JSON list of C-alpha atoms and ligand atoms in Angstrom, two decimals:
[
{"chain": "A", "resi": 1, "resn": "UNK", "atom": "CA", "xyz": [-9.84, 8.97, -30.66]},
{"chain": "A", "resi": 2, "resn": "UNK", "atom": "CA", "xyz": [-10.97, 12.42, -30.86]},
{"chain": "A", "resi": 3, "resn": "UNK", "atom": "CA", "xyz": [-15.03, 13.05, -31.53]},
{"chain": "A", "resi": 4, "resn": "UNK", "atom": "CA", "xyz": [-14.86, 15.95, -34.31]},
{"chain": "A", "resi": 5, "resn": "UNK", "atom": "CA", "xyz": [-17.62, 17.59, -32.48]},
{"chain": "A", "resi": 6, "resn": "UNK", "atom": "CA", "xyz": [-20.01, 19.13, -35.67]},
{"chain": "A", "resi": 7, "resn": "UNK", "atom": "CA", "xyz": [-19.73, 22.77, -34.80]},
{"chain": "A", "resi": 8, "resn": "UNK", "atom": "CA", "xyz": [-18.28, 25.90, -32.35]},
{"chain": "A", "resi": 9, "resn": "UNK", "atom": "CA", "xyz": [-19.44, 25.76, -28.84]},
{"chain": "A", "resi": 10, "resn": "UNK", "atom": "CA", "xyz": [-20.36, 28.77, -28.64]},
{"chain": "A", "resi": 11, "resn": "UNK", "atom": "CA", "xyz": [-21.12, 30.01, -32.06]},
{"chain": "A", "resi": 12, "resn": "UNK", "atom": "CA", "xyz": [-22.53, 27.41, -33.31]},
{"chain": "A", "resi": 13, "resn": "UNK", "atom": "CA", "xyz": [-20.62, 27.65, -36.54]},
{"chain": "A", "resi": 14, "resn": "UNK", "atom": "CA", "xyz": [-20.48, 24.68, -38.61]},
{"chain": "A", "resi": 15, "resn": "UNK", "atom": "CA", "xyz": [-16.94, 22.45, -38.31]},
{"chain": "A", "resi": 16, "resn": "UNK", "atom": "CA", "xyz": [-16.88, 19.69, -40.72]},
{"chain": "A", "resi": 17, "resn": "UNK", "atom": "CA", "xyz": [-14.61, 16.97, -40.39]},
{"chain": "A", "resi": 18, "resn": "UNK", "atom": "CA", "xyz": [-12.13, 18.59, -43.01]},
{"chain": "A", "resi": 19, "resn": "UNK", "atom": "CA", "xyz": [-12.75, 22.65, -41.76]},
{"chain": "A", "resi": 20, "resn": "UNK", "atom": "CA", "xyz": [-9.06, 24.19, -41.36]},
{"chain": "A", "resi": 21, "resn": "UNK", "atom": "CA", "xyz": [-11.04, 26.59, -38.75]},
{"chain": "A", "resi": 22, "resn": "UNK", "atom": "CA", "xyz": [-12.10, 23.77, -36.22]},
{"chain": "A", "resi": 23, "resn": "UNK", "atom": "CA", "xyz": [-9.69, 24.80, -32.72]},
{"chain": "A", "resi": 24, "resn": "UNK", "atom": "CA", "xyz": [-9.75, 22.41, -29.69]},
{"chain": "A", "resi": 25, "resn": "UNK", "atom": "CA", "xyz": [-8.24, 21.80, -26.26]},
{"chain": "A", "resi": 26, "resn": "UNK", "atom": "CA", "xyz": [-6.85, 19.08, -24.64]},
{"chain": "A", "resi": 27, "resn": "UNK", "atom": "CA", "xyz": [-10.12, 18.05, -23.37]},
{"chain": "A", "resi": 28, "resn": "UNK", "atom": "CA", "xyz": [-11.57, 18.29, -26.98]},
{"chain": "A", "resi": 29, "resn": "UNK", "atom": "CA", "xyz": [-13.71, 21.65, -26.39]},
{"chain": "A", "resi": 30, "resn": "UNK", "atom": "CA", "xyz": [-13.88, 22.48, -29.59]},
{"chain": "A", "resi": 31, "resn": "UNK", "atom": "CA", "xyz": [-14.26, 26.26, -31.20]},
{"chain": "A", "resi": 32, "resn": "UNK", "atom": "CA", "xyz": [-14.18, 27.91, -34.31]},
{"chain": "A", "resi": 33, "resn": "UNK", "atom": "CA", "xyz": [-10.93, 30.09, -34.81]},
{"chain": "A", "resi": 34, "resn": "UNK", "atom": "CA", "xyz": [-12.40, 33.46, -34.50]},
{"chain": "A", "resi": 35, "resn": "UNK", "atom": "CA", "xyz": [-13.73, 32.70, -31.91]},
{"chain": "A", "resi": 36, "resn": "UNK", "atom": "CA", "xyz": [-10.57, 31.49, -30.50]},
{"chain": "A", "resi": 37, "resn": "UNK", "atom": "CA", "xyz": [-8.32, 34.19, -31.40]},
{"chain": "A", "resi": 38, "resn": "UNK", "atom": "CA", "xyz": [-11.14, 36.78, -30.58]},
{"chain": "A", "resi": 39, "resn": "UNK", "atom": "CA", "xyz": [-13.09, 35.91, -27.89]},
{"chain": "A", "resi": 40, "resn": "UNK", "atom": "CA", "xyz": [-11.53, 33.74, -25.97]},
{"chain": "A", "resi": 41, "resn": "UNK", "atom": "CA", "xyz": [-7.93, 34.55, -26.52]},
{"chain": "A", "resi": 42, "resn": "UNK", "atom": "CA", "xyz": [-6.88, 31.39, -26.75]},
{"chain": "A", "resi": 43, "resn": "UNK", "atom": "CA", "xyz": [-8.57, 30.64, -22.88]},
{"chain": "A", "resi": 44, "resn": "UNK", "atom": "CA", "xyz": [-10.74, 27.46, -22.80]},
{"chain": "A", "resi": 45, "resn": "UNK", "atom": "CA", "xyz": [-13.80, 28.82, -20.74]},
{"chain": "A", "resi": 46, "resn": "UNK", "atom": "CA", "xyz": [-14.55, 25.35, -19.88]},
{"chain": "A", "resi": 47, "resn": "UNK", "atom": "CA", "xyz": [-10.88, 24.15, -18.52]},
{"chain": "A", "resi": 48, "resn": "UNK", "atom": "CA", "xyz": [-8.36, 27.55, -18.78]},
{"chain": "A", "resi": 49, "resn": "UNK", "atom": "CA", "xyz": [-6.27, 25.45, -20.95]},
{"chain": "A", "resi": 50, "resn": "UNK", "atom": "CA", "xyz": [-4.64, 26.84, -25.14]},
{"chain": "A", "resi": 51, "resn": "UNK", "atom": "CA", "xyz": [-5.97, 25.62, -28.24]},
{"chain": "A", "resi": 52, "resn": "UNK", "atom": "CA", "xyz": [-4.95, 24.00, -31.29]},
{"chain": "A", "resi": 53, "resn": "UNK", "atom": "CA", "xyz": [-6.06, 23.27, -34.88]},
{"chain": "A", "resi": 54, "resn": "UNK", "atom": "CA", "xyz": [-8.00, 20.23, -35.03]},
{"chain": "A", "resi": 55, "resn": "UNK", "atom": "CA", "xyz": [-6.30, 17.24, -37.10]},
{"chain": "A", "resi": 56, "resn": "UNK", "atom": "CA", "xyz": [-7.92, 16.10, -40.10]},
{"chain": "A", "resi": 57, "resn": "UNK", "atom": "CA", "xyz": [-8.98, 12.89, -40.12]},
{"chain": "A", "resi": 58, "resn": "UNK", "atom": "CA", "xyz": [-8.31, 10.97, -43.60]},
{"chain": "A", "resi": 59, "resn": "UNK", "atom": "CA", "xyz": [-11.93, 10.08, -45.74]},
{"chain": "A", "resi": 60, "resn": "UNK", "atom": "CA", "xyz": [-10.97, 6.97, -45.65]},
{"chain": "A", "resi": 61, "resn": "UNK", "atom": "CA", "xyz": [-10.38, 6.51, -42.05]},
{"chain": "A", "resi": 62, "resn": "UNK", "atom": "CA", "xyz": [-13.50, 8.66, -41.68]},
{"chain": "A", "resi": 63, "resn": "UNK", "atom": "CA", "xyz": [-15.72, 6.03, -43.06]},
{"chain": "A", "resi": 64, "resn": "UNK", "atom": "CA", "xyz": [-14.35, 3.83, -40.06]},
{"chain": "A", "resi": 65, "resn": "UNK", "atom": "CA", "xyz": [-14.71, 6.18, -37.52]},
{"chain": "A", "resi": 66, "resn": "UNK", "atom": "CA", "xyz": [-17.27, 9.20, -38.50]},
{"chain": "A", "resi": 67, "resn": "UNK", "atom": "CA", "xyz": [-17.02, 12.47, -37.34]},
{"chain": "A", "resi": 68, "resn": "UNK", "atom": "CA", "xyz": [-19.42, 12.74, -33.78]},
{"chain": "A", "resi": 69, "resn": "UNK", "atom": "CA", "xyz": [-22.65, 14.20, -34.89]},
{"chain": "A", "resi": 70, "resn": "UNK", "atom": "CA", "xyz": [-23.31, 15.60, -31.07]},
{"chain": "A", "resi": 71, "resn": "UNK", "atom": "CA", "xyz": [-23.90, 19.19, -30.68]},
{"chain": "A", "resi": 72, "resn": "UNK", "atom": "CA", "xyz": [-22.50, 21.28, -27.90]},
{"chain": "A", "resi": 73, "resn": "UNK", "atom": "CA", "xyz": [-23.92, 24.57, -27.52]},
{"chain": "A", "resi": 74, "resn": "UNK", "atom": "CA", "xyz": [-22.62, 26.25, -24.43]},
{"chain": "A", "resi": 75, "resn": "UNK", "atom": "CA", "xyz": [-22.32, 30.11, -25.08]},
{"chain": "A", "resi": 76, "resn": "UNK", "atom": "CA", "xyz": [-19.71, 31.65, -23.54]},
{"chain": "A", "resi": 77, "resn": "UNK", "atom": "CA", "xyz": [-20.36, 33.82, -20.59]},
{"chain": "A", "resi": 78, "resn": "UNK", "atom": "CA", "xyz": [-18.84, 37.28, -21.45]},
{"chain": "A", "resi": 79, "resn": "UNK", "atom": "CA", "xyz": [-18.36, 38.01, -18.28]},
{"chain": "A", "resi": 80, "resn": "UNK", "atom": "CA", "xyz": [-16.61, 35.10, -16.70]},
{"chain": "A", "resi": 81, "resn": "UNK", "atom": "CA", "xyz": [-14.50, 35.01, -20.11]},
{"chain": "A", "resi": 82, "resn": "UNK", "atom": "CA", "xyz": [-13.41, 38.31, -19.14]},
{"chain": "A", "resi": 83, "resn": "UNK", "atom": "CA", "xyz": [-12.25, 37.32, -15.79]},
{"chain": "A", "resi": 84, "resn": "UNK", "atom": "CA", "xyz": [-10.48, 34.38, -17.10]},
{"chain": "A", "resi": 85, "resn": "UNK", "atom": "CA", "xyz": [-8.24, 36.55, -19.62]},
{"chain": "A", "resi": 86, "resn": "UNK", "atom": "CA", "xyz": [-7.62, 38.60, -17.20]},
{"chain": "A", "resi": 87, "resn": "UNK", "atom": "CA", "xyz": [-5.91, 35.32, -15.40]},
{"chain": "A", "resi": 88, "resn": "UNK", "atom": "CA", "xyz": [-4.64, 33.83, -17.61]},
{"chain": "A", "resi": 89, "resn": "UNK", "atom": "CA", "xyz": [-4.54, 35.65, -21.68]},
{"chain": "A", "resi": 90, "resn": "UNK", "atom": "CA", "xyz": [-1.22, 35.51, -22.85]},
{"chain": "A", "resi": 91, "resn": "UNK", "atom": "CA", "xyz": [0.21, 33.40, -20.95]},
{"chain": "A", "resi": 92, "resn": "UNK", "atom": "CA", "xyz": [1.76, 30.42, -22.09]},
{"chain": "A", "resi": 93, "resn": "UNK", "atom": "CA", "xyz": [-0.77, 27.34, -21.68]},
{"chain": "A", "resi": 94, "resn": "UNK", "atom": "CA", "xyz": [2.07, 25.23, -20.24]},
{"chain": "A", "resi": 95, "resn": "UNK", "atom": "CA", "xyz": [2.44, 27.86, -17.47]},
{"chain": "A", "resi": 96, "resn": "UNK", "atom": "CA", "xyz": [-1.07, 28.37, -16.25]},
{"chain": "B", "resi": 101, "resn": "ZN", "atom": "ZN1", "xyz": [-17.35, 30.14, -33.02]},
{"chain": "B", "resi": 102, "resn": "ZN", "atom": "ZN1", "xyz": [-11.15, 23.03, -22.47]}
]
């Protein structure tokens, strides 16, 4: 069951349950989509791997299961981002 971590990683931005802007990897690292498609280029700094738009979870099955209210705030390192584009932006996550 994914967590629907509260916000960006790195930005801090808030990412309801229901926001059409949360982005996550396969290991649930989870980013808003500017910073995504800006920043990171679609490179996980935490695992190299692609992104995709979060799934909204149903109200009803939200009640069941709420949203994790767990904050992750890990700004990205500019630096090391830059490095990992380098590597690996623009290329096909199933290929890296
Ligand atoms: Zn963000
Ligand atoms: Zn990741």
């Amino acid at each position: 069951m994914l967590e629907l971590r509260p916000s960006c990683e790195n930005c801090q931005k808030p990412l309801p349950p229901a926001s059409t802007e949360a982005r996550i990897c396969s290991f649930e690292c989870t980013f808003c989509a500017s910073c995504v498609d800006d920043l990171l280029q679609n490179v996980c700094p935490n695992c190299g791997g692609g992104f995709t738009p979060r799934p909204i979870r149903p109200a009803a099955s939200l009640a069941r299961h709420p949203a994790s209210v767990v904050v992750v705030h890990k700004p990205v390192d500019l630096e090391e981002q830059r490095k990992r584009i380098e590597r690996w932006g623009g290329q096909d996550p199933a290929k890296r």
